[in-house]
Amino acid sequence: MTHTEAQQAHLPRTLTRDLAAHDGQQVRLQGFVHARRDLGGVQFVVLRDVSGLTQCVGSGLSLPLAESSVEIVGTVKAHPKAPGGFEVQIADFRVISAAVEPAPVEIPKMEWNVNPETMLDYRVVTVRGLKERAALKVQAELVAAFRDHLGTEGFTEISTPKIVSAGAEGGANLFPIDYFGRPAYLAQSPQLYKQIMVGVFERVYEVAPVYRAEEHATSRHLNEYLSLDVEMGFIEDEEDVMALENRLLAAIMERLKERCAPEFALLGATIPEVPTHIPRITLMDARQLVTDQFGHAVGGKDLDPEAERLLCQHYAETHGSDFVFVTKYPRAARPFYAHPDANADGTPSQELTRGFDLLFRGIEITSGGQRIHDHAMLMDSIAAYKLSPESLAGYTEVFKYGMPPHGGFAIGAERLTAKLLGIANVRYARAFPRDRHRLTP
Amino acid sequence: MTHTEAQQAHLPRTLTRDLAAHDGQQVRLQGFVHARRDLGGVQFVVLRDVSGLTQCVGSGLSLPLAESSVEIVGTVKAHPKAPGGFEVQIADFRVISAAVEPAPVEIPKMEWNVNPETMLDYRVVTVRGLKERAALKVQAELVAAFRDHLGTEGFTEISTPKIVSAGAEGGANLFPIDYFGRPAYLAQSPQLYKQIMVGVFERVYEVAPVYRAEEHATSRHLNEYLSLDVEMGFIEDEEDVMALENRLLAAIMERLKERCAPEFALLGATIPEVPTHIPRITLMDARQLVTDQFGHAVGGKDLDPEAERLLCQHYAETHGSDFVFVTKYPRAARPFYAHPDANADGTPSQELTRGFDLLFRGIEITSGGQRIHDHAMLMDSIAAYKLSPESLAGYTEVFKYGMPPHGGFAIGAERLTAKLLGIANVRYARAFPRDRHRLTP
């Protein structure tokens, strides 16, 4: 080993984002060849590591294919035109692992709107793209903020089964599993389990995949997605749950501002302000509003996608809010466990529930509400929904034992990520999406 | 509303663990009736909330069934014989939600070794038991410490598909899914995906369920469990991975000491010391050691459960360590992606890998190692293992594009929790376990 090699071997690795602190010094970098250019006497390598890009310049190098992983030892020099303001002058260039084929697409030149299916076919390597990585990084921070904030409010994390004997919301849209020769299904929600766990920890959350065997292909649905689930006991009514979600979203956006400014900048997106009190409107009033203000007649019992978009436009314009709660959903648009709203005389409403949605930038990102905790009321509701009490017996059992008033909500992590970053198709907010036709990679 | 009612309505809720700060004051408590006793003129209620138990005493009360959720307003009085040292003298007692039947088992009197199947049958309510809750609380803290520590070392959280087209380790032990009429499987590990993501974030982790369709019923296996998965790029060899796991375990135990002392005390368990350098022994030497020291002849290519137990006994006695790494597993005991060890001349070994296990208190809690990153070596290995290159093509593709040397490991969260707490059957370290016969609750 030469003197220089010995020095280099002891040189700790520097990340590209930390170059400014090493101006004029020798550093050791590791990463992937993001781009390269050979001008004969001079070679340029753009090195990509987890923290960013660095332009490196050398001579007499034999450059490997792009995406090869390499180690570079060199001197940091301020260079106004280089990305990040610094360049590394290469003293030693070592290929750690050479790419054996050119990548099927050039990573620095990928565009999401060109051949989206091809991009997903080659996802094992296209996921290295800067925008792809930024989206997944933002999602990781968003999920971490979700957990951390709930921890400060006394919530406990739980892990519930994804293999279930029946669906939480009836039998539709379930993927069947062969469980040792018995029929079983992939859970479409941890709903029933998180309610049960309110009896243990009072306030719980879960971050885990859920499954919807929906055949439609839209830009807003995934067949497998990451659900951020919350359930809270000893509440007065659904207002406690909405207030919690309001605080939670504020904490999430705060963390994204602290940690993900470069990712938002790269994607040309802005982090929303969360109002101290997110505006709310009942579903009935919301349907009326989009008809009156925009002339849009809403079909069905809920809001259609166009109505969601118009309602958000209205609240952005009139309240400066990217968020709006839509409350008091009718029973016809909610599952059997939704708690009825109270009539003026205090009796349970036959029509309305304490269920709500949260809309963000034109789309629903949350369904939530207060749940039925009274056993007799729950059995009545199961009958009214024409569901089988037997198939739900494992669930309803717990309501015999003093379940307190409780409610919660679920946020689809990919959908929130996509709307935050202006990603048109939710599949790009998941590393390896599953859709009607896509089982690989 | 009377003056007293108005006062009470504005009284914030106090948790039972905070009573000492309110000695002599009026507090409002909420929780479940853990136990109750009616002595005619005087009634005792043990209130259970998320933070502990409080003895409350009153008179003239009509007590609801155990497990009812209730609200108590009363005065805190120091009382040496009460659990926690304080008692609440009830001024106002309100049933929030009455149990409509006695619980199938008395929650305060449950024992894990009596009728374990019955306890799991009634898990929706038995999970409220203090020991059950303690186990799940410890697991939640353990998982949080896992994430937090990896965050400090620059790891990024990922979310990978659980619906896959083929198994990571061949075709055995997979649960089949009907995916829109196509065959698919539940992932037995995020192995291949976490490796791919090393190309994106260099260092990644995932906390998610994994699935093993193993028919055997043992006290150490679950068919669905929470896997704590780690993968780390730009390593020298598996020593970097073991060093990471060593630091990680130290951080986890540190957090458990800070936050879970009451739970360990309740279960009569002690939090292990993690040596600065966990002792290590090669598999060959370990087999020899248990034969020489204990006269136990080890069958197969690996360690059998008795050998694991004896090896741990040896290291506890001779090194004072509850942990030991077993290294250099033979290829015959490892999957195709395990990186071969190097012969003395630097060529790849045909027999040994850079795979390791970590044993803890008599049982394996981790499998890990360096993985093959070189495309040609990987294809050779797939051929040597007689696997289908076609079925693995989606995976091997990424190794054409400069994957750096990398390795990682996985920890089964329930198994580690069980061993930490001295829980004999791993099913009690999961809220709703799945086994060969158990699909509900």
mmCIF file of N, CA, C and O in Angstrom, chain A residues 24-68:
data_model
loop_
_atom_site.group_PDB
_atom_site.id
_atom_site.type_symbol
_atom_site.label_atom_id
_atom_site.label_comp_id
_atom_site.label_asym_id
_atom_site.label_seq_id
_atom_site.Cartn_x
_atom_site.Cartn_y
_atom_site.Cartn_z
ATOM 1 N N GLY A 24 -11.541 22.736 -0.326
ATOM 2 C CA GLY A 24 -10.088 22.699 -0.365
ATOM 3 C C GLY A 24 -9.484 21.421 0.186
ATOM 4 O O GLY A 24 -8.275 21.194 0.063
ATOM 5 N N GLN A 25 -10.316 20.570 0.780
ATOM 6 C CA GLN A 25 -9.790 19.341 1.391
ATOM 7 C C GLN A 25 -10.007 18.126 0.487
ATOM 8 O O GLN A 25 -10.790 18.153 -0.446
ATOM 9 N N GLN A 26 -9.272 17.060 0.844
ATOM 10 C CA GLN A 26 -9.491 15.810 0.146
ATOM 11 C C GLN A 26 -10.649 15.051 0.812
ATOM 12 O O GLN A 26 -10.737 15.015 2.034
ATOM 13 N N VAL A 27 -11.515 14.486 -0.019
ATOM 14 C CA VAL A 27 -12.649 13.723 0.513
ATOM 15 C C VAL A 27 -12.748 12.380 -0.226
ATOM 16 O O VAL A 27 -12.178 12.207 -1.311
ATOM 17 N N ARG A 28 -13.467 11.478 0.398
ATOM 18 C CA ARG A 28 -13.766 10.186 -0.224
ATOM 19 C C ARG A 28 -15.275 10.115 -0.430
ATOM 20 O O ARG A 28 -16.044 10.243 0.533
ATOM 21 N N LEU A 29 -15.697 9.958 -1.672
ATOM 22 C CA LEU A 29 -17.128 9.882 -2.006
ATOM 23 C C LEU A 29 -17.459 8.481 -2.509
ATOM 24 O O LEU A 29 -16.604 7.816 -3.111
ATOM 25 N N GLN A 30 -18.674 8.047 -2.268
ATOM 26 C CA GLN A 30 -19.166 6.800 -2.857
ATOM 27 C C GLN A 30 -20.555 7.054 -3.414
ATOM 28 O O GLN A 30 -21.315 7.849 -2.849
ATOM 29 N N GLY A 31 -20.874 6.350 -4.493
ATOM 30 C CA GLY A 31 -22.210 6.519 -5.056
ATOM 31 C C GLY A 31 -22.301 5.885 -6.433
ATOM 32 O O GLY A 31 -21.499 5.005 -6.786
ATOM 33 N N PHE A 32 -23.283 6.356 -7.184
ATOM 34 C CA PHE A 32 -23.553 5.815 -8.512
ATOM 35 C C PHE A 32 -23.188 6.854 -9.574
ATOM 36 O O PHE A 32 -23.298 8.055 -9.344
ATOM 37 N N VAL A 33 -22.769 6.369 -10.734
ATOM 38 C CA VAL A 33 -22.501 7.274 -11.859
ATOM 39 C C VAL A 33 -23.845 7.688 -12.433
ATOM 40 O O VAL A 33 -24.498 6.921 -13.141
ATOM 41 N N HIS A 34 -24.258 8.897 -12.075
ATOM 42 C CA HIS A 34 -25.561 9.394 -12.520
ATOM 43 C C HIS A 34 -25.476 9.795 -13.994
ATOM 44 O O HIS A 34 -26.370 9.497 -14.785
ATOM 45 N N ALA A 35 -24.392 10.486 -14.353
ATOM 46 C CA ALA A 35 -24.162 10.896 -15.744
ATOM 47 C C ALA A 35 -22.659 11.007 -15.949
ATOM 48 O O ALA A 35 -21.902 11.093 -14.975
ATOM 49 N N ARG A 36 -22.225 10.971 -17.208
ATOM 50 C CA ARG A 36 -20.786 11.044 -17.470
ATOM 51 C C ARG A 36 -20.587 11.652 -18.844
ATOM 52 O O ARG A 36 -21.443 11.571 -19.733
ATOM 53 N N ARG A 37 -19.436 12.274 -18.992
ATOM 54 C CA ARG A 37 -19.111 12.888 -20.273
ATOM 55 C C ARG A 37 -17.604 12.778 -20.455
ATOM 56 O O ARG A 37 -16.837 13.060 -19.537
ATOM 57 N N ASP A 38 -17.205 12.318 -21.615
ATOM 58 C CA ASP A 38 -15.780 12.139 -21.890
ATOM 59 C C ASP A 38 -15.378 13.105 -23.001
ATOM 60 O O ASP A 38 -15.818 12.970 -24.136
ATOM 61 N N LEU A 39 -14.576 14.114 -22.646
ATOM 62 C CA LEU A 39 -14.148 15.106 -23.633
ATOM 63 C C LEU A 39 -12.733 14.802 -24.108
ATOM 64 O O LEU A 39 -11.966 15.698 -24.435
ATOM 65 N N GLY A 40 -12.366 13.540 -24.112
ATOM 66 C CA GLY A 40 -11.015 13.170 -24.533
ATOM 67 C C GLY A 40 -10.054 13.324 -23.384
ATOM 68 O O GLY A 40 -9.902 12.428 -22.570
ATOM 69 N N GLY A 41 -9.447 14.488 -23.291
ATOM 70 C CA GLY A 41 -8.471 14.697 -22.221
ATOM 71 C C GLY A 41 -9.092 14.812 -20.846
ATOM 72 O O GLY A 41 -8.435 14.571 -19.834
ATOM 73 N N VAL A 42 -10.336 15.185 -20.787
ATOM 74 C CA VAL A 42 -10.998 15.440 -19.502
ATOM 75 C C VAL A 42 -12.288 14.629 -19.407
ATOM 76 O O VAL A 42 -13.014 14.516 -20.390
ATOM 77 N N GLN A 43 -12.503 14.067 -18.232
ATOM 78 C CA GLN A 43 -13.762 13.337 -18.031
ATOM 79 C C GLN A 43 -14.560 13.958 -16.884
ATOM 80 O O GLN A 43 -13.984 14.337 -15.861
ATOM 81 N N PHE A 44 -15.862 14.018 -17.111
ATOM 82 C CA PHE A 44 -16.775 14.501 -16.067
ATOM 83 C C PHE A 44 -17.659 13.345 -15.608
ATOM 84 O O PHE A 44 -18.178 12.584 -16.433
ATOM 85 N N VAL A 45 -17.796 13.247 -14.308
ATOM 86 C CA VAL A 45 -18.706 12.260 -13.729
ATOM 87 C C VAL A 45 -19.632 12.990 -12.766
ATOM 88 O O VAL A 45 -19.158 13.716 -11.896
ATOM 89 N N VAL A 46 -20.932 12.811 -12.934
ATOM 90 C CA VAL A 46 -21.867 13.293 -11.916
ATOM 91 C C VAL A 46 -22.165 12.116 -10.996
ATOM 92 O O VAL A 46 -22.729 11.109 -11.429
ATOM 93 N N LEU A 47 -21.708 12.263 -9.767
ATOM 94 C CA LEU A 47 -21.874 11.192 -8.787
ATOM 95 C C LEU A 47 -23.178 11.411 -8.031
ATOM 96 O O LEU A 47 -23.446 12.507 -7.535
ATOM 97 N N ARG A 48 -23.988 10.346 -7.902
ATOM 98 C CA ARG A 48 -25.251 10.432 -7.148
ATOM 99 C C ARG A 48 -25.120 9.596 -5.881
ATOM 100 O O ARG A 48 -24.865 8.397 -5.954
ATOM 101 N N ASP A 49 -25.237 10.240 -4.743
ATOM 102 C CA ASP A 49 -25.361 9.447 -3.522
ATOM 103 C C ASP A 49 -26.682 9.787 -2.864
ATOM 104 O O ASP A 49 -27.495 10.530 -3.434
ATOM 105 N N VAL A 50 -26.938 9.229 -1.695
ATOM 106 C CA VAL A 50 -28.259 9.369 -1.078
ATOM 107 C C VAL A 50 -28.606 10.824 -0.801
ATOM 108 O O VAL A 50 -29.781 11.182 -0.714
ATOM 109 N N SER A 51 -27.570 11.667 -0.740
ATOM 110 C CA SER A 51 -27.824 13.049 -0.336
ATOM 111 C C SER A 51 -27.857 14.039 -1.487
ATOM 112 O O SER A 51 -28.180 15.204 -1.283
ATOM 113 N N GLY A 52 -27.506 13.610 -2.684
ATOM 114 C CA GLY A 52 -27.537 14.560 -3.796
ATOM 115 C C GLY A 52 -26.578 14.194 -4.914
ATOM 116 O O GLY A 52 -26.153 13.043 -5.047
ATOM 117 N N LEU A 53 -26.225 15.190 -5.716
ATOM 118 C CA LEU A 53 -25.351 15.004 -6.875
ATOM 119 C C LEU A 53 -24.082 15.840 -6.694
ATOM 120 O O LEU A 53 -24.135 16.933 -6.139
ATOM 121 N N THR A 54 -22.973 15.335 -7.200
ATOM 122 C CA THR A 54 -21.736 16.104 -7.215
ATOM 123 C C THR A 54 -21.026 15.920 -8.548
ATOM 124 O O THR A 54 -20.859 14.792 -9.022
ATOM 125 N N GLN A 55 -20.622 17.041 -9.123
ATOM 126 C CA GLN A 55 -19.832 16.971 -10.354
ATOM 127 C C GLN A 55 -18.372 16.715 -10.002
ATOM 128 O O GLN A 55 -17.792 17.411 -9.168
ATOM 129 N N CYS A 56 -17.798 15.688 -10.638
ATOM 130 C CA CYS A 56 -16.403 15.349 -10.404
ATOM 131 C C CYS A 56 -15.679 15.405 -11.748
ATOM 132 O O CYS A 56 -16.232 15.025 -12.781
ATOM 133 N N VAL A 57 -14.454 15.859 -11.699
ATOM 134 C CA VAL A 57 -13.713 16.019 -12.962
ATOM 135 C C VAL A 57 -12.325 15.399 -12.817
ATOM 136 O O VAL A 57 -11.680 15.493 -11.774
ATOM 137 N N GLY A 58 -11.918 14.682 -13.872
ATOM 138 C CA GLY A 58 -10.605 14.045 -13.835
ATOM 139 C C GLY A 58 -10.058 13.893 -15.243
ATOM 140 O O GLY A 58 -10.666 14.360 -16.216
ATOM 141 N N SER A 59 -8.930 13.205 -15.321
ATOM 142 C CA SER A 59 -8.368 12.975 -16.649
ATOM 143 C C SER A 59 -7.753 11.588 -16.682
ATOM 144 O O SER A 59 -7.394 11.027 -15.642
ATOM 145 N N GLY A 60 -7.666 11.048 -17.888
ATOM 146 C CA GLY A 60 -7.066 9.734 -18.046
ATOM 147 C C GLY A 60 -7.888 8.618 -17.439
ATOM 148 O O GLY A 60 -7.389 7.510 -17.205
ATOM 149 N N LEU A 61 -9.177 8.895 -17.190
ATOM 150 C CA LEU A 61 -10.023 7.874 -16.553
ATOM 151 C C LEU A 61 -10.681 7.000 -17.613
ATOM 152 O O LEU A 61 -11.022 7.467 -18.697
ATOM 153 N N SER A 62 -10.881 5.751 -17.269
ATOM 154 C CA SER A 62 -11.680 4.869 -18.096
ATOM 155 C C SER A 62 -13.042 4.755 -17.429
ATOM 156 O O SER A 62 -13.196 4.061 -16.429
ATOM 157 N N LEU A 63 -14.028 5.487 -17.973
ATOM 158 C CA LEU A 63 -15.308 5.617 -17.273
ATOM 159 C C LEU A 63 -16.180 4.379 -17.476
ATOM 160 O O LEU A 63 -16.329 3.907 -18.603
ATOM 161 N N PRO A 64 -16.779 3.864 -16.413
ATOM 162 C CA PRO A 64 -17.719 2.746 -16.572
ATOM 163 C C PRO A 64 -19.082 3.257 -17.029
ATOM 164 O O PRO A 64 -19.311 4.459 -17.092
ATOM 165 N N LEU A 65 -19.972 2.329 -17.315
ATOM 166 C CA LEU A 65 -21.328 2.691 -17.704
ATOM 167 C C LEU A 65 -22.027 3.467 -16.581
ATOM 168 O O LEU A 65 -21.713 3.294 -15.403
ATOM 169 N N ALA A 66 -22.983 4.277 -17.009
ATOM 170 C CA ALA A 66 -23.814 4.956 -16.013
ATOM 171 C C ALA A 66 -24.470 3.920 -15.109
ATOM 172 O O ALA A 66 -24.741 2.792 -15.525
ATOM 173 N N GLU A 67 -24.737 4.305 -13.876
ATOM 174 C CA GLU A 67 -25.307 3.476 -12.804
ATOM 175 C C GLU A 67 -24.297 2.553 -12.120
ATOM 176 O O GLU A 67 -24.612 1.927 -11.108
ATOM 177 N N SER A 68 -23.087 2.467 -12.666
ATOM 178 C CA SER A 68 -22.054 1.747 -11.923
ATOM 179 C C SER A 68 -21.854 2.416 -10.573
ATOM 180 O O SER A 68 -21.976 3.632 -10.447
#
